[in-house]
Structure formats: C-alpha cells, structure tokens
mmCIF file of C-alpha atoms in Angstrom:
data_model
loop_
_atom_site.group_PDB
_atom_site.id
_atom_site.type_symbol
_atom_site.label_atom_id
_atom_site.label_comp_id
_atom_site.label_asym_id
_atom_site.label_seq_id
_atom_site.Cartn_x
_atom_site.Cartn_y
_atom_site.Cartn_z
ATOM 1 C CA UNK A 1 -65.303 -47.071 0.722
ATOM 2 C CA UNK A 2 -65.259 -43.510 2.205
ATOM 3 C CA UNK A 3 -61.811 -43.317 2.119
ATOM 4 C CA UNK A 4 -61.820 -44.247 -1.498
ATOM 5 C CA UNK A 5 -64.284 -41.428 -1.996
ATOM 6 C CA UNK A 6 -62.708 -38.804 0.163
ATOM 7 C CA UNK A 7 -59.310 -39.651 -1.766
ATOM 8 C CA UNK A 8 -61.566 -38.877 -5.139
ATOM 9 C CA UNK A 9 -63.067 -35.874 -3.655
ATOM 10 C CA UNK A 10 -59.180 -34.926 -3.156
ATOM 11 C CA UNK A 11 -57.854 -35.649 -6.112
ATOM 12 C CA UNK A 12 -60.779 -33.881 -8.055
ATOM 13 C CA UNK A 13 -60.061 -30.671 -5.586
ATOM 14 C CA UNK A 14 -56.230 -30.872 -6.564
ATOM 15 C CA UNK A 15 -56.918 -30.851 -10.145
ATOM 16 C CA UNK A 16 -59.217 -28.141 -10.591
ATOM 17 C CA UNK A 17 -57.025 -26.215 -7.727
ATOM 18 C CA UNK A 18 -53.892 -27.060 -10.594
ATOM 19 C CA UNK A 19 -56.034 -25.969 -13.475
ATOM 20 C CA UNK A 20 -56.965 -22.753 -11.599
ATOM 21 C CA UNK A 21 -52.810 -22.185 -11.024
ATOM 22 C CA UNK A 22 -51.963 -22.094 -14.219
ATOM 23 C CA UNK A 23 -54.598 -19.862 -15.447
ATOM 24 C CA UNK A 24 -53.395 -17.710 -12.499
ATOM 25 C CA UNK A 25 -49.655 -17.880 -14.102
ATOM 26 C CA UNK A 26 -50.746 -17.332 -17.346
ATOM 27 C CA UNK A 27 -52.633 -14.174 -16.273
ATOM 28 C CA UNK A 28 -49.664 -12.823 -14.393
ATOM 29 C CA UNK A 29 -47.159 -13.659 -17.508
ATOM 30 C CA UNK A 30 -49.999 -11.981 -19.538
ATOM 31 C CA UNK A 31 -49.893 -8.848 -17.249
ATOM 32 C CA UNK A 32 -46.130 -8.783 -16.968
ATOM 33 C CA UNK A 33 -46.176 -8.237 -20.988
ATOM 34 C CA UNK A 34 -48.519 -5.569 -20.375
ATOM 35 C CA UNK A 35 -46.593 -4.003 -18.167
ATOM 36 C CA UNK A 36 -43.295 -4.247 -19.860
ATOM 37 C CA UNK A 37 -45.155 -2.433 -22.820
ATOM 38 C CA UNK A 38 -46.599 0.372 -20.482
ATOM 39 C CA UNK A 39 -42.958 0.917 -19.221
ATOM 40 C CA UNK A 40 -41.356 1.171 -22.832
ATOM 41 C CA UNK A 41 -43.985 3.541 -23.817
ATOM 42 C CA UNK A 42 -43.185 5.700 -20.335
ATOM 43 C CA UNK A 43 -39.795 5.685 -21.440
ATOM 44 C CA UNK A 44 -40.363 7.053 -24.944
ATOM 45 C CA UNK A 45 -41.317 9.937 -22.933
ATOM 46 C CA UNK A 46 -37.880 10.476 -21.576
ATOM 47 C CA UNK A 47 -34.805 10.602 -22.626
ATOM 48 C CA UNK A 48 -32.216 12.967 -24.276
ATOM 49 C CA UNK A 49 -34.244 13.534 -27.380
ATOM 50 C CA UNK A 50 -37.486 13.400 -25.439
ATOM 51 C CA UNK A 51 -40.316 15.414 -25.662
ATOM 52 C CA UNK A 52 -39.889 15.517 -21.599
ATOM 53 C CA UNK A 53 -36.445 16.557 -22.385
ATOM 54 C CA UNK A 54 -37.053 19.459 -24.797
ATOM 55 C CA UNK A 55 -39.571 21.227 -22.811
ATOM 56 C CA UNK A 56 -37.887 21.140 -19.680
ATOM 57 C CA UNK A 57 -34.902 22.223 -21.322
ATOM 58 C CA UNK A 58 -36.743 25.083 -23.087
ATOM 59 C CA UNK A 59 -38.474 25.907 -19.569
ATOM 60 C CA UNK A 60 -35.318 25.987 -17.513
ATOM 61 C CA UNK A 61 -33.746 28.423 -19.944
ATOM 62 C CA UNK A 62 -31.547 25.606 -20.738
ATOM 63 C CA UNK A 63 -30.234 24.560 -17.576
ATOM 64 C CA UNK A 64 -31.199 21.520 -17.613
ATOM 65 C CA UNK A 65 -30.524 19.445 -20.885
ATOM 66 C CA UNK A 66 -31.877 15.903 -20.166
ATOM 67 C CA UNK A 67 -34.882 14.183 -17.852
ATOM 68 C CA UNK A 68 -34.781 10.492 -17.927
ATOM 69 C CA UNK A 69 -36.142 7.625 -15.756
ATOM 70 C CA UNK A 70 -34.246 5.215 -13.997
ATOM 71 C CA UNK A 71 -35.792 1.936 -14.107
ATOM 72 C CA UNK A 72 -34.100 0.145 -11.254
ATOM 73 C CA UNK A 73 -35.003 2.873 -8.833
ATOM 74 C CA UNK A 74 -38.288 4.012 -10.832
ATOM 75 C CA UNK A 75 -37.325 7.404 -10.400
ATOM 76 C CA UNK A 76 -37.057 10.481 -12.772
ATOM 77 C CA UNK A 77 -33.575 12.130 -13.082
ATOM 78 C CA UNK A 78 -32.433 15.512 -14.501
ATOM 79 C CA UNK A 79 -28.931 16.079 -15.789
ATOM 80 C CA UNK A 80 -27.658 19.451 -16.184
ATOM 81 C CA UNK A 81 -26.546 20.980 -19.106
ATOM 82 C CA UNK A 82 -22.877 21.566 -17.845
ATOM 83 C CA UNK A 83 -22.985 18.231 -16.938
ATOM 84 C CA UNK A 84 -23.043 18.325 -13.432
ATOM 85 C CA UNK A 85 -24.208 16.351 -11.068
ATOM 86 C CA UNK A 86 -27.789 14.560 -12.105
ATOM 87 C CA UNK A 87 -30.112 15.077 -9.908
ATOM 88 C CA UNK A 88 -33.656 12.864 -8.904
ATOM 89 C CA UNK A 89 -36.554 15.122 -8.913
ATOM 90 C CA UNK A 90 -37.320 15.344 -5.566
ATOM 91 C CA UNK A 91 -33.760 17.226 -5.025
ATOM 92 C CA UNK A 92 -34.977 19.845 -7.423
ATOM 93 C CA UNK A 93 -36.347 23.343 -5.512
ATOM 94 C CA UNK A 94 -40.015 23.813 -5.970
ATOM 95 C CA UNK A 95 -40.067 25.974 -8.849
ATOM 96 C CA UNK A 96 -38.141 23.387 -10.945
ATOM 97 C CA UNK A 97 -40.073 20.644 -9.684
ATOM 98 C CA UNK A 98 -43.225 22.484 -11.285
ATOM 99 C CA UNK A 99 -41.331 23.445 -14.136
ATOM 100 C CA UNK A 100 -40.353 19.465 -14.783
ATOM 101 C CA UNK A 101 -43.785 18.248 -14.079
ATOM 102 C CA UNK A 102 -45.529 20.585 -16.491
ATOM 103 C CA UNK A 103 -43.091 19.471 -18.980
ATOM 104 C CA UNK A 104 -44.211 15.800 -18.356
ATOM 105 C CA UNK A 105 -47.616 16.636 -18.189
ATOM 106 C CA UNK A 106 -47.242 18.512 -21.804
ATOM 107 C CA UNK A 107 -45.261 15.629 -23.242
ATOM 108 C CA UNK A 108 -47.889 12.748 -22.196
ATOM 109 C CA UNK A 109 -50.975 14.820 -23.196
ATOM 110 C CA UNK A 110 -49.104 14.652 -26.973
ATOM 111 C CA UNK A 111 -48.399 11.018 -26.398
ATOM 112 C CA UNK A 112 -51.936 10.282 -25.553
ATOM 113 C CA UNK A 113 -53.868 12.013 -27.942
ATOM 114 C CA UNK A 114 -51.445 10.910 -30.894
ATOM 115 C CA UNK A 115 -51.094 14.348 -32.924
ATOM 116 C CA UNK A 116 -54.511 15.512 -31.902
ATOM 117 C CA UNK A 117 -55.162 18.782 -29.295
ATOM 118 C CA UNK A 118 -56.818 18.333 -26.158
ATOM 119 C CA UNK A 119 -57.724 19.965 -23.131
ATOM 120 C CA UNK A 120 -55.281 21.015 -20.257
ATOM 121 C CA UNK A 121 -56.864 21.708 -16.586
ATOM 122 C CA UNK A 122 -54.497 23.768 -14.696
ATOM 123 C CA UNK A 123 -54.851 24.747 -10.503
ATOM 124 C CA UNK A 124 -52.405 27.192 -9.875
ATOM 125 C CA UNK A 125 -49.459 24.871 -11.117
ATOM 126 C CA UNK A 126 -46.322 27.502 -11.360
ATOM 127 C CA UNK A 127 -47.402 28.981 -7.618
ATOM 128 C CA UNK A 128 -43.670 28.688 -7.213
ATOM 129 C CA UNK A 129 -42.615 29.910 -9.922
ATOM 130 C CA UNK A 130 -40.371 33.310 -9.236
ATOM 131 C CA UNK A 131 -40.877 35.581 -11.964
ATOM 132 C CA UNK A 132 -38.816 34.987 -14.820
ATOM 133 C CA UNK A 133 -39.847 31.186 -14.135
ATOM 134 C CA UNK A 134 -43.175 32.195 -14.436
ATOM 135 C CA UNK A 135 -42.821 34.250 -17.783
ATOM 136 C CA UNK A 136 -41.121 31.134 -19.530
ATOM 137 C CA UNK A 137 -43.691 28.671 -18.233
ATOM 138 C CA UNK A 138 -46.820 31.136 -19.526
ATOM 139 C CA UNK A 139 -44.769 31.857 -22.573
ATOM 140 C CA UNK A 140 -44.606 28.087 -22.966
ATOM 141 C CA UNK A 141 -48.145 27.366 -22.073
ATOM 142 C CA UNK A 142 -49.505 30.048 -24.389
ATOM 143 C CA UNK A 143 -47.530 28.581 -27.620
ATOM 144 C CA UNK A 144 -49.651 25.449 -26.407
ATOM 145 C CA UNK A 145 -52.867 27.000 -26.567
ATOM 146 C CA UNK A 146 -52.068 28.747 -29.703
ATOM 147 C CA UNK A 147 -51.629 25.186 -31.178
ATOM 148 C CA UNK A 148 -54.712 24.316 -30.227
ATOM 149 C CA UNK A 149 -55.019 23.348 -27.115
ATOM 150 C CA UNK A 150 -57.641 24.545 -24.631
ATOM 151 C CA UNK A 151 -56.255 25.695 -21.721
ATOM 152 C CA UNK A 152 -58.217 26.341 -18.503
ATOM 153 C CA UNK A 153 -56.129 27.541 -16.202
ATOM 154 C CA UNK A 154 -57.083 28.755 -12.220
ATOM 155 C CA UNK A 155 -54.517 30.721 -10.454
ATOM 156 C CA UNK A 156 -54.656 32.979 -7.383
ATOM 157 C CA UNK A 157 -51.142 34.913 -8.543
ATOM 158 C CA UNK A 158 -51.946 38.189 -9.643
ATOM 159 C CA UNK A 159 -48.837 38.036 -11.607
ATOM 160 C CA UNK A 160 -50.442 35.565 -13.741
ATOM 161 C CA UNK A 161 -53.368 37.425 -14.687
ATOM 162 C CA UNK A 162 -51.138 40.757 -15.226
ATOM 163 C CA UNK A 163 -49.201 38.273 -17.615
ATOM 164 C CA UNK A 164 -51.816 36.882 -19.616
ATOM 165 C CA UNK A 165 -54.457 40.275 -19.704
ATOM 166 C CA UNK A 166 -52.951 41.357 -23.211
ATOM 167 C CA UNK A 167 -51.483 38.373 -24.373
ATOM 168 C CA UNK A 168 -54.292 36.166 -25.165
ATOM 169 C CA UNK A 169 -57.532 38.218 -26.764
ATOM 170 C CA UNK A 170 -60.056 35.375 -27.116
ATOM 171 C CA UNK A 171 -59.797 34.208 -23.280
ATOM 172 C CA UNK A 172 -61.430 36.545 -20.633
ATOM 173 C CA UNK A 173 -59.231 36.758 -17.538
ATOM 174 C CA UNK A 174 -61.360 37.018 -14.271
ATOM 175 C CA UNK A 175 -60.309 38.911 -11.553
ATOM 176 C CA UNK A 176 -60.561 36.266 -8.568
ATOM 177 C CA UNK A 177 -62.889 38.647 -6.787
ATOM 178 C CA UNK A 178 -65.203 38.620 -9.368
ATOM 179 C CA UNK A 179 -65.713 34.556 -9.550
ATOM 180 C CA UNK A 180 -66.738 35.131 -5.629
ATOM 181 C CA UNK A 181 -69.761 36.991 -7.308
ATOM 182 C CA UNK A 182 -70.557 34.146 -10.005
ATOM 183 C CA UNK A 183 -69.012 35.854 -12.770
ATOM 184 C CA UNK A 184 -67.203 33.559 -14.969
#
C-alpha cells in the first residue's frame, strides 16, 4: 500500500514537473520572438541607408560610408568609402570610435522617441577628438540642439568651450573653474 502511494506521489510530481516544462518552453519560445524583434529593430539602425550610417558618414568627413552589424559575430562593422577593407569597431583609433558611437547614440535617441526631441547627457564624449574631429562632431551636435534637442554637455577641453562660446547664445558656457565655486 505505500508503494502504491509513493508511486502516486510520483506520478503526481512528474506531471506537474511536465506541466511546469512546457510553460518553461513556451516562455523561452515567447522570449526568443522577443528577441528576434529587438534584433530587427537594432538592425534598422544600421545599414547603408541608416541613420547610423549617415551620421557617421557626415562625421568622418565622408570616410567612412557604411556601419552595419554583423549578426553572427554581434559586432558593428564600418566600411570605407573607397571600399577598403571593413573594419569592426574596436580596430577603429579612438577618435573614430567616439565619432561612431555618437553617431549610434544620435540615431537610437531618434528611434526611441519616434519623431519627438529629447534630452542628450554628454561627459566629455569627443576627449579624443583632434581638432578638425572635434569641429565636425560640435558642428553636428549643435544642428541637434538647434532641432530641438537639449543638450547638456560636460567637457574638461578648453577647445570645446572656445568652440561653442559664440556659437550657441541661449546656453551659458561655464568656465570649469567656476563650477568648483557652485556657479552653474
């Protein structure tokens, strides 16, 4: 008689350990859909006709003409506009690197926020920038603000503030000695 009622205390475990597997599989098929969806809309961002794609290609001056992501090795590539080698963005020098990432990060805000501005928080992010780098990227990121956008943007460069002093009226530029002293 026990073993009768151990063997219906088993089969009672089994089931509800089956039922509880194929919830499991349907959440994981669920999330595997999800997924798949998240990874077409990351790859809407890239592309040759790519938002990703334009700015960098307007940043660089036009050196570089596409950014796209490999899915197998869930990497981002740049080609080059005289169609050189492509390269993965780790093999790009820091400058580009920022230049490419700021060009993502302009791309997905617009993606995100559907046609609508937004805010951009930016900590020093062109401190490799050499100087003509650094002209098209402020260039750039004041054409974004004078979209709409609000830009905050933190930078120890003095070449950033001597950039931006006469450029943009209704922001105050703060002399990093001052913020020491509260003023903001």
């Amino acid at each position: 008689a026990d073993l009768e009622g151990a063997g219906r205390s088993l089969e009672e475990w089994i089931g509800r350990q089956a039922g509880s597997r194929q919830r499991a599989l349907a959440a994981l098929e669920l999330l595997d859909q999800l997924a798949a969806e998240e990874e077409l809309k990351v790859l809407e961002l890239f592309g040759e006709q790519s938002p990703v794609s334009r700015y960098f290609f307007e940043i660089t001056g036009g050196r570089y003409k596409q950014v796209s992501f490999d899915r197998d090795q869930q990497k981002i590539m740049v080609s080059a506009d005289d169609g050189g080698t492509a390269l993965w963005a780790e093999q790009l020098s820091g400058g580009a690197y920022d230049q490419l990432y700021f060009s993502i990060r302009l791309a997905l805000g617009e993606k995100l926020l559907a046609g609508e501005t937004g805010l951009f928080i930016l900590d020093d992010p062109f401190v490799k920038a050499d100087p003509d780098r650094l002209k098209r990227l402020l260039d750039m990121l004041v054409r974004v603000a004078g979209s709409g956008w609000q830009v905050l943007y933190f930078s120890a460069k003095g070449e950033v503030r001597d950039l931006l002093q006469n450029r943009i009226p209704p922001v105050k530029v703060v002399d990093c000695g001052e913020c020491s002293r509260g003023v903001l």
